[in-house]
Amino acid sequence: MYQEAISQGFVSLKWKFLAIFGVLLLLLLATFALFSHYNLQQQYEGQRALEQTRALEQLEGLSQQSHAELLSLAHLVPALSGVREALQAGDVSQLEVAFRPLWASLQMDADLALAAFLDADGEVMLQSSVGVPSCEDCPKMRGAVDQVLATERPLVFTHCQGLCLTKAVAPILGEEGTLGAIVLGRTLGDLVLAFQGTSQLDIALIEDPEGKALPDGTLDLRPQSQGGQLVALTRQDVLRPLLEDKTLEQVKGTMERQGRREAVLGDRSFEMMPFDLPGTHPEDRVLAVVISDVTEARRQIAAARWQNLFIGLAGLMVFMLAVVALTRQPLARLRRVAGLLPLLAEHRFAAAREQLDLSHRRPRLPDELTLLERITLGLADRLESLEQDVRRKNRSLTEKMHELSVERERYELAAAGANDGLWDWNLDTDRIYFSPRWKAMLGCRDVDLGDSPEAWFVRVHPDDVASLRRDVKAHLEGRSDWLESDQRVLHEHDGYLWMRFRGLAVRDDEGVAHRMAGSMTDITEQRRIQERLRHDALHDGLTGLPNRTLFLDRLTQAIYRARRADFEFAVLFLDLDDFKTINDSLGHAMGDRVLVQAAERLRRLLRPGDTVARLGGDEFTVLLEDLPDEDEIHKVVQRIRDAMAEPIRAGDEELFITFSMGIAKSTDEDLRADELLRNADTAMYQAKSRARGGSAFFNTAMHTRAVERLNLENAMRRALEHNEFQLNYQPLVALETGRLVGFEALARWRSADGKAVPPDVFIPAAEHSGLILPLGRWVIRESVAQAARWHLERTAVGAPCLPVNVNVSGKQLRDPELVSVLAAALEHHQIPGACIKVELTESALIENAAQALEVMEGLKAIGVSLCIDDFGTGYSSLSQLRDFPFDVVKIDRSFVRRLSVDAGHAAIIQAVISIAGALDKIVVAEGIETVGQAAHLRELGCQVGQGYLFAPALAEGPARELVQSDRVYPLS
């Protein structure tokens, strides 16, 4: 019954598919047929248009050919025997005698219908014609003759008078001028015959004056000789019936559309294509009607149309059969799947699986129906599984109800054994229940607290009870999702403990709370830990002093107090001198002991209300508040110095330490705490630069210098990025020969604004900021590149290389990559190490002699020569010349400057030269400015000189010109 009910009004998908795709195929076939018909029609139209164009071109060609032939005859005939002489004599008889024998042959060979001779006045002397009326009185003919006689130029035209002729008028010229004119005429029938010989189409020529049409407007197809419009045509039996009953307007309308008019004669179809005959006189219009037989073309178009229709119907039938055949099995499978749905609805899962058994039908190419069948089987399995689950759950529902009661008892036991105290407040009766654990947490296990909420609130600390009541009220009014409040509650024996109260209200349908229950948790230990963490967050872990955060907070409070009242304060920034030496020598553990003892001494000597803090490392700060005057600051500073004068015990060692102190006083300026701390830090660095253990008050000049130093460092970083630095080269000259023996590379800086920054400004800043390392590496690479260019130029001419001296500072000497950078540059430019010399100062060697010696040995290993620069100005020691592998000793310019005025300096220079000579080292004198100094140094045995006498530091271009000039300096 169920299947019969759902099958009523059922239409198979097979017929739906057949109908839909049949309509689509019909539309496709109809479109194809229309398109095919359109293409055939277009081909037909194109062929007709081509025939029309070809016919017009043939007529134009035949007409031009006829004109050319007539003109040729018009020039040829007067040249024949006796014609010109007769015209010149004006003798008509002589002319007739000379021309008559030629006329018969001209009729036969040239198809002439008219020949006339006229004298110089245009009067007819002789005329011969065949069925053609005389042209003596024709105004058109008279005008043409007059024009030819006047211009002496031939003229060809088509003229209709009685008959339509193509006439040629040509002048007959003599020795004394124009003798007359000749007129030759040919009928248009000759043109039709010529066209019939060259084309398969038919043609009819019709004279078109409207006065010759019949009264009903149709064409008068009588010959012209009988007064009709018909000039000539090819086939009388075919063309005359086609042209009958055609009006002049119909023909003209077809011409204006540049189209064709169809006509039917019997079982044959024709197309008429009218157009004006080329070369006719504007007043003697002649229509040329080209007629083509299109019967076969029409028959082919009709056959193609029926063929397309047959192909479409055959394709539709094949398609219908294919749809029926291809959909039979899938639709049967689909109906089988649809028949399973009632079985599934009736929970007959086994019957459904049996009816749709796929074990015997495994398709090679599974499709959507196969997937549907598998899904249906899976659905049957799933529904059966769900039904079994529902049964199992129904069976277990009773068991769950029983377990629920057990769980309730378990919860009651868990609540009794929980560490938190529970409470339950009936808001309707204003009665509250306290669990035994709740009472025990307050030491009231054996005390009857009653059931009033006041028994709870009365034990809360007086400062906290208002907060608790406010939190409870907020939750009951719905302004908070739950109750959570931390309060101090009185313990029966242990005083106040921190408790956390949590609770949740139960509300009716209108949202009004009628019950609230919750717990009480002891958080005393948690609060104690939080207080400890808060203290650790604001204090130094090593010394216990306030840290930077707490110090800045107190400094901020002091700034606020100073703004509100007459309140003076000061910030001291203390830095432990040479603390790194303590850590490096005794270890960090001993260093920590020193810091702890120093912090304790600072704490003891300060006044009440003052703050001492450790910012980190060996930096301490002191906040002096409520200062009566500046003398109080000096007293505190002195007490700090006195306290640190006592030695500090670090294990078995006694250490004496000092603090460098910077002081920043409160001012009227609106400064923040971190700005005041920065000012004190700036003053501390100023004090440290003067002397260890000193102190200095901050002033704006210090900040200005610090800002300038920072701006200079930033500008140097940008200069390195934008290649603002350049190298200049100061020549080194042999004092014996006056020839160039090398250069010293000197860094120069012209900033982006065009200003030159002196080396004594940016070199110390680079040393301080650490930029000396990238700057030094740049100098090395540029110097090696320049040395390589000079080496290449001089090698080409057989000259030795010119070494370039590169200055290396103490910080560069500690750079582990110094040797590798120089070696890589030499390798990159393929030059020997002898082309580079490295200059080191005495101070750089003293800072770390062992490391300096290791670097110098590495430089020597790659072939680089070494120079000790400014010898005699620092911690000069003759052991340096002995222990370090120097090749060159450079005497400082201060000795050279006083060479001629101070005998002591001359003695020192002579001693240095002697020692260097004994150690096989070259001596270079710096700062030579006069020829006398150069001569004196040469006499003392100095080999090389450098100074303004020869040249200042030169840019690359002038230095290259100096190298190429091979200049010899005069030294005497």
mmCIF file of N, CA, C and O in Angstrom, residues 628-657:
data_model
loop_
_atom_site.group_PDB
_atom_site.id
_atom_site.type_symbol
_atom_site.label_atom_id
_atom_site.label_comp_id
_atom_site.label_asym_id
_atom_site.label_seq_id
_atom_site.Cartn_x
_atom_site.Cartn_y
_atom_site.Cartn_z
ATOM 1 N N PRO A 628 67.539 71.002 52.937
ATOM 2 C CA PRO A 628 67.480 72.415 53.306
ATOM 3 C C PRO A 628 68.287 73.278 52.343
ATOM 4 O O PRO A 628 67.903 74.407 52.044
ATOM 5 N N ASP A 629 69.448 72.786 51.887
ATOM 6 C CA ASP A 629 70.274 73.563 50.969
ATOM 7 C C ASP A 629 71.232 72.599 50.273
ATOM 8 O O ASP A 629 71.221 71.377 50.517
ATOM 9 N N GLU A 630 72.097 73.144 49.423
ATOM 10 C CA GLU A 630 73.006 72.308 48.656
ATOM 11 C C GLU A 630 74.114 71.727 49.515
ATOM 12 O O GLU A 630 74.679 70.680 49.182
ATOM 13 N N ASP A 631 74.420 72.376 50.646
ATOM 14 C CA ASP A 631 75.477 71.853 51.521
ATOM 15 C C ASP A 631 75.140 70.462 52.024
ATOM 16 O O ASP A 631 76.036 69.646 52.269
ATOM 17 N N GLU A 632 73.861 70.194 52.205
ATOM 18 C CA GLU A 632 73.458 68.869 52.681
ATOM 19 C C GLU A 632 73.872 67.804 51.677
ATOM 20 O O GLU A 632 74.242 66.694 52.057
ATOM 21 N N ILE A 633 73.822 68.140 50.391
ATOM 22 C CA ILE A 633 74.239 67.170 49.361
ATOM 23 C C ILE A 633 75.731 66.885 49.499
ATOM 24 O O ILE A 633 76.173 65.723 49.444
ATOM 25 N N HIS A 634 76.518 67.953 49.704
ATOM 26 C CA HIS A 634 77.958 67.764 49.841
ATOM 27 C C HIS A 634 78.276 66.906 51.069
ATOM 28 O O HIS A 634 79.208 66.080 51.030
ATOM 29 N N LYS A 635 77.504 67.090 52.137
ATOM 30 C CA LYS A 635 77.734 66.304 53.345
ATOM 31 C C LYS A 635 77.474 64.822 53.072
ATOM 32 O O LYS A 635 78.235 63.949 53.512
ATOM 33 N N VAL A 636 76.389 64.529 52.379
ATOM 34 C CA VAL A 636 76.071 63.127 52.072
ATOM 35 C C VAL A 636 77.163 62.527 51.186
ATOM 36 O O VAL A 636 77.599 61.385 51.391
ATOM 37 N N VAL A 637 77.598 63.285 50.176
ATOM 38 C CA VAL A 637 78.648 62.785 49.289
ATOM 39 C C VAL A 637 79.909 62.489 50.073
ATOM 40 O O VAL A 637 80.570 61.457 49.872
ATOM 41 N N GLN A 638 80.229 63.376 51.017
ATOM 42 C CA GLN A 638 81.427 63.166 51.810
ATOM 43 C C GLN A 638 81.284 61.945 52.706
ATOM 44 O O GLN A 638 82.235 61.177 52.895
ATOM 45 N N ARG A 639 80.072 61.761 53.271
ATOM 46 C CA ARG A 639 79.863 60.582 54.123
ATOM 47 C C ARG A 639 80.034 59.295 53.306
ATOM 48 O O ARG A 639 80.552 58.301 53.803
ATOM 49 N N ILE A 640 79.584 59.313 52.071
ATOM 50 C CA ILE A 640 79.742 58.134 51.207
ATOM 51 C C ILE A 640 81.213 57.862 50.961
ATOM 52 O O ILE A 640 81.684 56.719 51.043
ATOM 53 N N ARG A 641 81.985 58.932 50.709
ATOM 54 C CA ARG A 641 83.412 58.731 50.475
ATOM 55 C C ARG A 641 84.108 58.207 51.738
ATOM 56 O O ARG A 641 84.961 57.302 51.656
ATOM 57 N N ASP A 642 83.701 58.773 52.881
ATOM 58 C CA ASP A 642 84.314 58.323 54.125
ATOM 59 C C ASP A 642 83.978 56.863 54.402
ATOM 60 O O ASP A 642 84.825 56.089 54.880
ATOM 61 N N ALA A 643 82.711 56.493 54.108
ATOM 62 C CA ALA A 643 82.289 55.110 54.369
ATOM 63 C C ALA A 643 83.048 54.133 53.478
ATOM 64 O O ALA A 643 83.365 53.010 53.893
ATOM 65 N N MET A 644 83.340 54.545 52.246
ATOM 66 C CA MET A 644 84.024 53.655 51.324
ATOM 67 C C MET A 644 85.543 53.681 51.501
ATOM 68 O O MET A 644 86.261 52.904 50.869
ATOM 69 N N ALA A 645 86.024 54.606 52.357
ATOM 70 C CA ALA A 645 87.465 54.650 52.592
ATOM 71 C C ALA A 645 87.944 53.445 53.374
ATOM 72 O O ALA A 645 89.113 53.051 53.285
ATOM 73 N N GLU A 646 87.051 52.865 54.166
ATOM 74 C CA GLU A 646 87.398 51.660 54.914
ATOM 75 C C GLU A 646 87.462 50.475 53.967
ATOM 76 O O GLU A 646 86.628 50.335 53.058
ATOM 77 N N PRO A 647 88.424 49.582 54.140
ATOM 78 C CA PRO A 647 88.533 48.424 53.245
ATOM 79 C C PRO A 647 87.362 47.467 53.425
ATOM 80 O O PRO A 647 86.762 47.377 54.497
ATOM 81 N N ILE A 648 87.052 46.754 52.363
ATOM 82 C CA ILE A 648 85.982 45.749 52.372
ATOM 83 C C ILE A 648 86.631 44.373 52.348
ATOM 84 O O ILE A 648 87.533 44.105 51.545
ATOM 85 N N ARG A 649 86.148 43.519 53.228
ATOM 86 C CA ARG A 649 86.671 42.150 53.307
ATOM 87 C C ARG A 649 85.953 41.275 52.279
ATOM 88 O O ARG A 649 84.722 41.175 52.263
ATOM 89 N N ALA A 650 86.709 40.673 51.366
ATOM 90 C CA ALA A 650 86.155 39.737 50.392
ATOM 91 C C ALA A 650 86.972 38.462 50.484
ATOM 92 O O ALA A 650 88.006 38.311 49.839
ATOM 93 N N GLY A 651 86.541 37.571 51.373
ATOM 94 C CA GLY A 651 87.330 36.377 51.626
ATOM 95 C C GLY A 651 88.578 36.768 52.392
ATOM 96 O O GLY A 651 88.523 37.401 53.445
ATOM 97 N N ASP A 652 89.719 36.391 51.861
ATOM 98 C CA ASP A 652 90.995 36.739 52.489
ATOM 99 C C ASP A 652 91.542 38.065 51.979
ATOM 100 O O ASP A 652 92.626 38.472 52.379
ATOM 101 N N GLU A 653 90.803 38.711 51.087
ATOM 102 C CA GLU A 653 91.286 39.923 50.477
ATOM 103 C C GLU A 653 90.650 41.147 51.143
ATOM 104 O O GLU A 653 89.493 41.107 51.576
ATOM 105 N N GLU A 654 91.422 42.209 51.207
ATOM 106 C CA GLU A 654 90.906 43.500 51.622
ATOM 107 C C GLU A 654 90.927 44.420 50.404
ATOM 108 O O GLU A 654 91.974 44.632 49.793
ATOM 109 N N LEU A 655 89.752 44.946 50.077
ATOM 110 C CA LEU A 655 89.618 45.749 48.871
ATOM 111 C C LEU A 655 89.223 47.169 49.244
ATOM 112 O O LEU A 655 88.403 47.397 50.151
ATOM 113 N N PHE A 656 89.806 48.100 48.516
ATOM 114 C CA PHE A 656 89.427 49.495 48.667
ATOM 115 C C PHE A 656 88.648 49.900 47.405
ATOM 116 O O PHE A 656 89.166 49.753 46.290
ATOM 117 N N ILE A 657 87.454 50.387 47.617
ATOM 118 C CA ILE A 657 86.590 50.737 46.475
ATOM 119 C C ILE A 657 86.214 52.202 46.562
ATOM 120 O O ILE A 657 86.225 52.812 47.642
#
